[in-house]
Amino acid sequence: MSEYLYYPGCSMDSSGRSYRDSLEAVTAPLGITLREIDDWNCCGATEYLGLSRLPAYALIARNLALAEQARNGTNTLVAPCSACFLNLSKTNHAMAEDAAFGAQVNDALAAGDLHYDPDSLRIRHLLDVVVREVGLETVRSRVTRPLRGLKLAPYLGCMVPRPDYDGRWSDPEHPSELDRLLAALGAEVVDYPLKTECCGGHMTQIGPSTAFSMIRRLVDAAERAGADMMVTICPMCQMNIDAFQGEMNAHFHTSHRMPIVFFTQVMGLAFGMAPEAVGFGRELVDARPALARISDEPVPEAEPARVRRPGRPKGPALPMPQMPEAGEVTR
Amino acid sequence: MVLAESTNHAIADPGRVFLEEVIARTGPSCRLDMCIQCGTCGGSCPSADDMDHTPRTLFAMIRAGMREQVLRSNTPWMCVSCYLCTVRCPQDVRITDVMYTLKNMAVASHAYPDSTAPDFSRAFIRNVETFGRSFEVGLTAQHYLRHYLTRLPSMAPMGISMLRSGRMGLTPPRRIRGMRGLKRILARAKALEAAS
Amino acid sequence: MNAERQEGASAAPDAPEDLRIGVYVCHCGSNIAGTVDVGAVRAWAETNLRDRGVVVARDYRFMCSSLGQELIEEDIRERGVNRVVVAACSPHLHERTFRTACENAGLNPYLCELVSIREQDSWVHSDRAAATDKARAIVAGGVERVRHHEELRPLRVPIHPATLVVGGGIGGISAALELANAGYPVYLVEREPSLGGHMAQFDKTFPTLDCSACILTPRMVEAGSHPNITLLTYSEVENVSGYVGNFTVTIRRRARQVDEETCTGCGVCWEKCPVNVIDTHFEAGLGYRKAIYVPFAQAVPKYPVIDREHCTYYLKGTCKACEKFCPPQAIRFDQEDEILTVEVGNIVLATGFKLFDARRIPQYGYGRLPNVFTSLEFERLSNAAGPTGGRVVLRDGVTEPKSVGIVHCVGSRDRAYNNYCSAICCMQSLKFAHLVREHTGATVYEFYIDMRTPAKGYDEFYQRLLEEGTVFIRGKVAAISPGAGTPEEDGKLVIHVEDTLAGRQRRIPVDMVILSAGIEPQDDAKEVAKQFGISCSFEGWMIERHPKLDPVATMTEGVLLAGTVQGPKDIPATVAQGAAASARILGRIQQGEIALEPVRATVDASMCSGCRICNDLCPFNAIVFHEDRMVTEVNPALCQGCGTCIAACPAGAISGTGFSNEQILAQIEGLLMERVARPVEREAVPA
């Protein structure tokens, strides 16, 4: 059992209920314990930073200080919410990078008898922990009901792979981590090129037409890719695409119905849990009908790819550039 | 020619003064002074269509010393913090962070004419400063009543579904225990910021 | 070794009472005098350093002027000055000037010490008092050091008249032909099966639109058949030893599996070969070649090579079609690599560049979106001898594009990839725009950050493209995506860009995108630099001796540069540099011998513990280890006096002529002496 400090964030108790329920259900099979930071406060999302800098960072740093106090053997702080993850890691980075600014933040924290030493915590998103610490082998070994036949569009949104202060993600625009996790669950992962494009963030509140075009683009692309549902790692993305899909449809006179769920939900499903036990049914665009596509028929083992001798194909087409193998460094 | 320290004379150009101010408020590593006006940010921005100026134009306006026009611009308020510009910028300018700074400055100088976005941020923060947690229902209700009265009818079914599925509570969150400490921290931070 | 005429230190150091040191402080106009109180430094040296042997101290506006030099010469002749300290600029600039002045007055030039109070003082400080103090310290260090100087004589070595040219592109060919035409032997080594380099792949050259092959082929043929040029293609340099005038170079001639004596280059073998291989090299991945092949029709030499990685015979032991059909029976499956050793006096490195790998920018879609092409792919596409016979078509091989977007600065001027400007892409992109219109009549968009056309005829070419109706959009392309959603975008590529001159984000649908990829050093640039004992920049560009006044030589005598191995440049600049390198070498050869700095490291065998720590550190491969005696020795003819081994030796067994421990420690003491404002008691200097 690996233990992690845990910062849930506000939405886990409200719009992200299904994220919380499913996360609580999968921690045991994954072999992780999440120790919630006592008396944490809201991270301010993207709102406080827009009003004033130092108070915004101080608000976030209070959580870092509380987590540092609670370390007791582990120094990894996990956040399931993208905005929370980004804010925590942004604050740690800003304090470490600019010592004078770090001192100012600590000056403010001192008013509440708190202190945070920059870089004393490692701040990671839940997906990063599942893929890199728990590992896909462990995930695969827990799968009792592979999601065969279910076509999933991996959607990370922007704030986890970008700006990636600690250099953890395979690419800031086309990261492969979520794809690999979903594939490990036995699902069919569709190529979803918009996987890190923005869901509109707070624009659903302050500039709805901007947000609606973004939501439409994402939902439309998922449909074109043939996805049964989108799978996300961010409560804000889930909320915007799920809850505002109706209003978006009304705005554009369209009739998209693309469900979106959390990656922990499909993990729970593949681990053999009942859909409702991992929060299915709470979404406004119901994802449950699509679950009927999961086939219990074992897929015949694909024949190992034959080593192909490069040959000259018939016809006039020009060869495509040869792409590097996964992980190959091209420079 | 090698520059000695002595050549760094006071810079009187008003554009440079404004630029230096934005940099100082964003943090020394934001590199806004290194912008080469290539437009990667404007080409990448998912909400550029709704901005009155592209981010790049705004940076040129900062250099031109167009303080009032810059702080009146809706550009920073349209920013969705997706960081696409930041990771693509060939000069490593921290564009998203600069947008936050411009919002801070616009709020402080009451320059931005449309209050929808600043009000939303203020309402959000009011909740946080009251409870230590955010309160989605309270925030949304408050915000929509003030700015989107006409949007309410089309929103009602969504609200009801959210309530029914247990994803929205009508009661405010429980106040965190350390609320008094948090208030002291924020008060101190505001005082420090005002002083700097 | 050929350094018999080397002479080391000769005269014993003068007894301290015989030391007569002259100190000369330069104003360098206001460069030094603007920050350092030059007069005060002079006066201080005259008084406070008198007990250290200073008999005269002067300051002058420009010590390097002939009047300044005369001051030194007069003092040597008339006042018996026998040690000289000049406090001025960096030794890089004027050490030779002042040494020559000493020599003119009859003083051994190595009894002169130039200390820098400009680069290391006036240019980097603003506090006048502190800078003046520092100048005093620097002068005191120079005085203490020069007390230990010895008379040295330069080493004189003969120059071998042959030259090694590495790289058979246009830079290497130009250098080789200049030398060969002057009557001297050249070994021209090329890694690929043919001469030609990147230029052979191009269709046209900017701005004149000369056919690249038409102007290159005659040069290749000339180089290939020149009686003074030994052409070694499909070969690589394995090892370099020696020094200017006397390099010994080992070259691996990879087996072509073809007997060059017998082969007529008739082409039957590659016609009959059943194996098709995607030609990722010459055809930039856009075409095919056989397993036995010449890279292109005009290849020099005309003999093919067998690609053992793909040849059926080497994979399965059967086939041998080429052997069966070869009219003169020239196929040699059992031919092995050959190792050749040659002696040369000078080396020209002309190893060229490689194209930036556009797959590194995922948002540009290269490799994912079929109709995104690189610049080199487009060169082949538009080339009449290329895989489509010069038809500019989409990846399907059939459809002509109706609209084409050309993206500048791909991988250049971007901190995520390369900071520098690749210098050729603007002009190359303009050339592409012209060729696209000429071949297809398509609408062409150029996406640029800054249009850089700074050479003869270049801006005129830009004007021409404007007249041709090219659409110029100022903005770095943010992303390229498959079009979707609207009729005008369906099936196309969409270029996302900010039109920065209009201040608006635009989506521009096109059929084809050409990425004007930047140029980068070759992958093995760092190893090559090490092999030839020169340095390269962080990116891998070889570093020239002086960026302005000597862009041809390197810090290693006898190793010269030509073309993009030194940094991004176009064809005319490459050709000029190749010729310049040759001119330098011809001058050397005609002098017959060369004087080398006598600054050398020597090992005291009695103190060497045989630990071998220094053995691998020497950048010039000048250190030999004698297994029998378990001691290390420095070959004085190879040693360049860099001091790396001296600093590394834990036993302090190595010392440098002109940089002995005694001299260095004395200089340090001199520097510190100023801080305590009185001469320190000299402790016994550790040997």
mmCIF file of N, CA and C in Angstrom, chain A residues 171 173-174 224 309-313 316-324 330-331, chain C residues 276 278 285-286 288 357 359-360 362-363 366-367 370 395-398 485 520 539:
data_model
loop_
_atom_site.group_PDB
_atom_site.id
_atom_site.type_symbol
_atom_site.label_atom_id
_atom_site.label_comp_id
_atom_site.label_asym_id
_atom_site.label_seq_id
_atom_site.Cartn_x
_atom_site.Cartn_y
_atom_site.Cartn_z
ATOM 1 N N ASP A 171 4.034 14.703 -23.738
ATOM 2 C CA ASP A 171 3.969 15.821 -24.688
ATOM 3 C C ASP A 171 2.948 16.817 -24.160
ATOM 4 N N GLU A 173 0.957 18.636 -25.859
ATOM 5 C CA GLU A 173 -0.255 18.709 -26.675
ATOM 6 C C GLU A 173 -0.825 17.349 -27.029
ATOM 7 N N HIS A 174 0.048 16.365 -27.169
ATOM 8 C CA HIS A 174 -0.439 15.029 -27.530
ATOM 9 C C HIS A 174 0.123 13.975 -26.579
ATOM 10 N N ARG A 224 -17.060 12.314 -34.557
ATOM 11 C CA ARG A 224 -16.417 11.948 -35.819
ATOM 12 C C ARG A 224 -15.419 10.824 -35.636
ATOM 13 N N ARG A 309 9.153 -6.626 -45.095
ATOM 14 C CA ARG A 309 10.270 -6.105 -45.888
ATOM 15 C C ARG A 309 9.755 -4.904 -46.646
ATOM 16 N N PRO A 310 10.486 -3.819 -46.586
ATOM 17 C CA PRO A 310 9.988 -2.658 -47.317
ATOM 18 C C PRO A 310 9.913 -3.006 -48.793
ATOM 19 N N GLY A 311 8.778 -2.819 -49.351
ATOM 20 C CA GLY A 311 8.618 -3.139 -50.763
ATOM 21 C C GLY A 311 8.032 -1.942 -51.460
ATOM 22 N N ARG A 312 7.963 -2.016 -52.745
ATOM 23 C CA ARG A 312 7.411 -0.893 -53.486
ATOM 24 C C ARG A 312 5.943 -1.193 -53.732
ATOM 25 N N PRO A 313 5.036 -0.390 -53.140
ATOM 26 C CA PRO A 313 3.630 -0.672 -53.324
ATOM 27 C C PRO A 313 3.226 -0.392 -54.760
ATOM 28 N N PRO A 316 0.713 4.888 -57.684
ATOM 29 C CA PRO A 316 1.598 6.042 -57.742
ATOM 30 C C PRO A 316 1.891 6.688 -56.387
ATOM 31 N N ALA A 317 1.211 6.227 -55.309
ATOM 32 C CA ALA A 317 1.304 6.960 -54.036
ATOM 33 C C ALA A 317 2.742 7.048 -53.547
ATOM 34 N N LEU A 318 3.061 8.177 -52.932
ATOM 35 C CA LEU A 318 4.398 8.385 -52.374
ATOM 36 C C LEU A 318 4.435 7.844 -50.957
ATOM 37 N N PRO A 319 5.589 7.318 -50.519
ATOM 38 C CA PRO A 319 5.647 6.796 -49.146
ATOM 39 C C PRO A 319 5.459 7.904 -48.117
ATOM 40 N N MET A 320 4.869 7.530 -46.974
ATOM 41 C CA MET A 320 4.743 8.468 -45.856
ATOM 42 C C MET A 320 6.084 8.541 -45.130
ATOM 43 N N PRO A 321 6.331 9.653 -44.440
ATOM 44 C CA PRO A 321 7.550 9.712 -43.624
ATOM 45 C C PRO A 321 7.530 8.598 -42.594
ATOM 46 N N GLN A 322 8.693 8.069 -42.284
ATOM 47 C CA GLN A 322 8.752 7.004 -41.294
ATOM 48 C C GLN A 322 8.741 7.637 -39.907
ATOM 49 N N MET A 323 7.768 7.203 -39.099
ATOM 50 C CA MET A 323 7.643 7.797 -37.770
ATOM 51 C C MET A 323 8.526 7.043 -36.790
ATOM 52 N N PRO A 324 9.027 7.749 -35.780
ATOM 53 C CA PRO A 324 9.875 7.079 -34.795
ATOM 54 C C PRO A 324 9.048 6.126 -33.947
ATOM 55 N N THR A 330 14.320 11.847 -31.449
ATOM 56 C CA THR A 330 14.684 12.177 -32.813
ATOM 57 C C THR A 330 15.793 13.200 -32.866
ATOM 58 N N ARG A 331 16.250 13.593 -31.736
ATOM 59 C CA ARG A 331 17.403 14.497 -31.760
ATOM 60 C C ARG A 331 18.266 14.198 -30.560
ATOM 61 N N ASN C 276 13.246 -3.471 -53.464
ATOM 62 C CA ASN C 276 12.973 -2.043 -53.417
ATOM 63 C C ASN C 276 13.098 -1.530 -51.987
ATOM 64 N N ILE C 278 12.863 2.014 -49.541
ATOM 65 C CA ILE C 278 12.542 3.446 -49.491
ATOM 66 C C ILE C 278 13.844 4.213 -49.291
ATOM 67 N N GLY C 285 13.109 10.025 -48.471
ATOM 68 C CA GLY C 285 12.007 9.143 -48.078
ATOM 69 C C GLY C 285 10.863 9.129 -49.071
ATOM 70 N N LEU C 286 10.990 9.879 -50.153
ATOM 71 C CA LEU C 286 9.868 10.041 -51.075
ATOM 72 C C LEU C 286 9.938 9.068 -52.247
ATOM 73 N N TYR C 288 12.124 5.374 -54.121
ATOM 74 C CA TYR C 288 12.683 4.053 -53.856
ATOM 75 C C TYR C 288 14.020 3.908 -54.560
ATOM 76 N N ASP C 357 14.487 17.654 -37.854
ATOM 77 C CA ASP C 357 13.476 16.598 -37.917
ATOM 78 C C ASP C 357 12.105 17.180 -37.561
ATOM 79 N N ARG C 359 9.292 16.019 -37.302
ATOM 80 C CA ARG C 359 8.400 15.237 -36.430
ATOM 81 C C ARG C 359 8.453 15.739 -35.001
ATOM 82 N N ARG C 360 9.500 16.522 -34.687
ATOM 83 C CA ARG C 360 9.625 17.014 -33.312
ATOM 84 C C ARG C 360 8.584 18.077 -32.978
ATOM 85 N N PRO C 362 4.908 18.239 -33.036
ATOM 86 C CA PRO C 362 3.715 17.448 -33.345
ATOM 87 C C PRO C 362 2.583 18.291 -33.910
ATOM 88 N N GLN C 363 2.473 19.552 -33.471
ATOM 89 C CA GLN C 363 1.327 20.345 -33.939
ATOM 90 C C GLN C 363 1.421 20.706 -35.419
ATOM 91 N N TYR C 366 3.654 16.669 -39.267
ATOM 92 C CA TYR C 366 4.477 15.951 -40.233
ATOM 93 C C TYR C 366 4.582 14.469 -39.833
ATOM 94 N N GLY C 367 4.311 13.598 -40.775
ATOM 95 C CA GLY C 367 4.320 12.167 -40.472
ATOM 96 C C GLY C 367 2.939 11.659 -40.126
ATOM 97 N N PRO C 370 -0.732 13.344 -44.261
ATOM 98 C CA PRO C 370 0.041 12.940 -45.441
ATOM 99 C C PRO C 370 0.536 14.109 -46.272
ATOM 100 N N ARG C 395 0.472 13.530 -51.664
ATOM 101 C CA ARG C 395 1.051 12.238 -51.285
ATOM 102 C C ARG C 395 0.417 11.082 -52.076
ATOM 103 N N ASP C 396 -0.772 11.285 -52.624
ATOM 104 C CA ASP C 396 -1.374 10.212 -53.421
ATOM 105 C C ASP C 396 -0.651 10.005 -54.746
ATOM 106 N N GLY C 397 0.264 10.908 -55.066
ATOM 107 C CA GLY C 397 1.065 10.738 -56.263
ATOM 108 C C GLY C 397 0.379 11.197 -57.526
ATOM 109 N N VAL C 398 -0.859 11.681 -57.418
ATOM 110 C CA VAL C 398 -1.640 12.022 -58.601
ATOM 111 C C VAL C 398 -2.103 13.477 -58.605
ATOM 112 N N GLY C 485 -15.630 20.209 -40.803
ATOM 113 C CA GLY C 485 -16.750 21.045 -40.427
ATOM 114 C C GLY C 485 -17.347 21.858 -41.554
ATOM 115 N N GLU C 520 20.541 21.785 -39.082
ATOM 116 C CA GLU C 520 21.176 21.448 -37.811
ATOM 117 C C GLU C 520 22.526 20.806 -38.077
ATOM 118 N N GLU C 539 25.252 23.548 -29.780
ATOM 119 C CA GLU C 539 24.412 22.898 -30.793
ATOM 120 C C GLU C 539 25.208 21.897 -31.609
#
